[in-house]
Short mmCIF file of C-alpha atoms in Angstrom, two decimals:
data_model
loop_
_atom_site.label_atom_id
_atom_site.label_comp_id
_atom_site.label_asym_id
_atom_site.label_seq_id
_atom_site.Cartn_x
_atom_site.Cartn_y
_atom_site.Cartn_z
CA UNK A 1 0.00 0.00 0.00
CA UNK A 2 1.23 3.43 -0.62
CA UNK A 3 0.14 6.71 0.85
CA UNK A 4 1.12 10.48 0.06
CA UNK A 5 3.11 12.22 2.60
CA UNK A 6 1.87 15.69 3.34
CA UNK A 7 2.85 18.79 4.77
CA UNK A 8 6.12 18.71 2.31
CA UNK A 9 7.49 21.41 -0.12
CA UNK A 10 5.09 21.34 -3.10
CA UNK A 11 8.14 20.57 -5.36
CA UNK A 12 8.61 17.33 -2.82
CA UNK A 13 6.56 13.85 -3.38
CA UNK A 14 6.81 12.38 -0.10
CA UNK A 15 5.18 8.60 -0.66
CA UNK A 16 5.10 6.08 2.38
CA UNK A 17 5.14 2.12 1.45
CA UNK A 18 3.53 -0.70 3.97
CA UNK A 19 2.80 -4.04 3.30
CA UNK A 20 2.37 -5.16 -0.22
CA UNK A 21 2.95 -2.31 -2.11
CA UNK A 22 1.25 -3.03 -5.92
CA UNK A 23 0.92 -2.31 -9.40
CA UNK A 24 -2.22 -0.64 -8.52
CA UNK A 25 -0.55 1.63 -6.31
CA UNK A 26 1.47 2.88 -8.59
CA UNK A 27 -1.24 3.40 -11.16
CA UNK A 28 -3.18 5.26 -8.69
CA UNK A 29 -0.74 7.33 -6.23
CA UNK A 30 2.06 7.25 -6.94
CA UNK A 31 2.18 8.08 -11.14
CA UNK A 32 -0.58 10.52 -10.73
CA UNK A 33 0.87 12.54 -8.02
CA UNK A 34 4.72 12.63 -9.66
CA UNK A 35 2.47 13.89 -13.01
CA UNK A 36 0.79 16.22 -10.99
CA UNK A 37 4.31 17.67 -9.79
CA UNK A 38 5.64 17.78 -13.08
CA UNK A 39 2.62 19.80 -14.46
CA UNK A 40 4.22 22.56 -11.89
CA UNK A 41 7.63 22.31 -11.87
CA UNK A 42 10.71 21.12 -14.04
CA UNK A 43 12.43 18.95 -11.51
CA UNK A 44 10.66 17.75 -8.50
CA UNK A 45 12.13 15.52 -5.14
CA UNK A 46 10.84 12.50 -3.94
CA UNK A 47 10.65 11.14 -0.47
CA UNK A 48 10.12 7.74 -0.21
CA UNK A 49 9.48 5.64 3.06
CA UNK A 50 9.32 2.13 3.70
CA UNK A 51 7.67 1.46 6.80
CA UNK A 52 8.72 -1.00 9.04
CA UNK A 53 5.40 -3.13 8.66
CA UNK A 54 6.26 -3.23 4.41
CA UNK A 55 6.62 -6.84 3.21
CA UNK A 56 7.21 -6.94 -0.04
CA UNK A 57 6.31 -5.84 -3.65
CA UNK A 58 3.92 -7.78 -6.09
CA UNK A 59 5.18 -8.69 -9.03
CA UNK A 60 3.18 -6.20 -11.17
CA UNK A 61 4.79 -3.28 -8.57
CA UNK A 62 7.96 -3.95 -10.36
CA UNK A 63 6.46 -3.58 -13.87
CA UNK A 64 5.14 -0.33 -12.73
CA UNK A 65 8.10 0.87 -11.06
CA UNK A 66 9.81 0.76 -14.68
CA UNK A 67 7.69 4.02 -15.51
CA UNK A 68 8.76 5.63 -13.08
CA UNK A 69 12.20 5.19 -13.82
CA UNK A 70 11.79 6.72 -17.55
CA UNK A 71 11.21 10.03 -15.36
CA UNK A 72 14.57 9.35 -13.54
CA UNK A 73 15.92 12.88 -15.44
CA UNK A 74 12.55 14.75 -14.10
CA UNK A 75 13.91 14.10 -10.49
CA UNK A 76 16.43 16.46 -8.69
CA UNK A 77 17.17 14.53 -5.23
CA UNK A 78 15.64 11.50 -3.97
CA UNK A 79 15.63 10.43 -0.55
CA UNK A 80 14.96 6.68 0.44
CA UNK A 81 14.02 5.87 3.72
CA UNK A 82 13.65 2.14 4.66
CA UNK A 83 15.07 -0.38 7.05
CA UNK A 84 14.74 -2.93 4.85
CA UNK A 85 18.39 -4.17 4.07
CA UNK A 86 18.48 -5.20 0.44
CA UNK A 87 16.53 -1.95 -0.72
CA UNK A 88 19.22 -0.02 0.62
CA UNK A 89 21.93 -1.85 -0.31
CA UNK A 90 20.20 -1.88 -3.88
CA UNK A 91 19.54 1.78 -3.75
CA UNK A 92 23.77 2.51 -2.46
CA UNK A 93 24.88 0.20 -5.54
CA UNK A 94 22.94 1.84 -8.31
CA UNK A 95 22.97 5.53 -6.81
CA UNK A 96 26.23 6.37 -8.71
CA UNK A 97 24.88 5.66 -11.99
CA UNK A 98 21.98 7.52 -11.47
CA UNK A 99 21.94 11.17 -12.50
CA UNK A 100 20.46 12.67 -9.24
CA UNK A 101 21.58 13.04 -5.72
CA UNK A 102 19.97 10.18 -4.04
CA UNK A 103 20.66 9.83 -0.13
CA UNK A 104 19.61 6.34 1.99
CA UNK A 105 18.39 6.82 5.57
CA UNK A 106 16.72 4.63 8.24
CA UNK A 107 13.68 4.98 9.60
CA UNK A 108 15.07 6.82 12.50
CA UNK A 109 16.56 9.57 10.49
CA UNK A 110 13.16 10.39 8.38
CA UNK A 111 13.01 13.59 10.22
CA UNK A 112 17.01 14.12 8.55
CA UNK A 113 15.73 12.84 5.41
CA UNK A 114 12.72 15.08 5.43
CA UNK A 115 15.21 18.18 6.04
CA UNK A 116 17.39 16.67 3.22
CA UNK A 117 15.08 16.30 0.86
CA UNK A 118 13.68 20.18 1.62
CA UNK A 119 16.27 22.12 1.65
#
């Protein structure tokens, strides 16, 4: 399940994963809120928070999650936040071939992330 995070920067897409995030989700928070963004700015940030209680994603997540990488260029800093071990690790392995700042925290640090991600 995803979830939009409020109260952020309106150049900032704060999203919050939990349980089994899907395709659907995608298709109906996450894509239409990063178009929404786009419609009002050039480059936007993203926020993105895996809760402690997230298990996994469904197979047609991943599919999805291919569209949003075509928009990797439309993204100025990205901020992962997750305790979730192989996420991060993924996320610290393919961040230098990336063409945006993109900064792993824990769960702990959202607040730092948050700050990152604003400023």
């Amino acid at each position: 399940m995803m979830e939009l995070i409020q109260g952020l920067p309106d150049n900032v897409l704060g999203i919050i994963g939990s349980g089994t995030i899907t395709g659907e989700d995608y298709d109906t928070i996450l894509i239409p809120a990063m178009q929404d963004k786009l419609q009002r700015h050039k480059k936007i940030r993203m926020l993105y928070q895996l809760k402690t209680d997230f298990s996994h994603y469904a197979l047609d997540a991943y599919l999805e999650d291919a569209k949003v990488s075509w928009h990797t260029l439309s993204f100025e800093k990205v901020a992962v936040v997750s305790d979730v071990h192989w996420i991060n690790d993924s996320v610290n392995v393919f961040k230098f071939i990336i063409p945006v700042q993109v900064k792993v925290f824990s769960n702990s640090e959202f607040d730092k992330a948050k700050a990152w991600i604003s400023e």
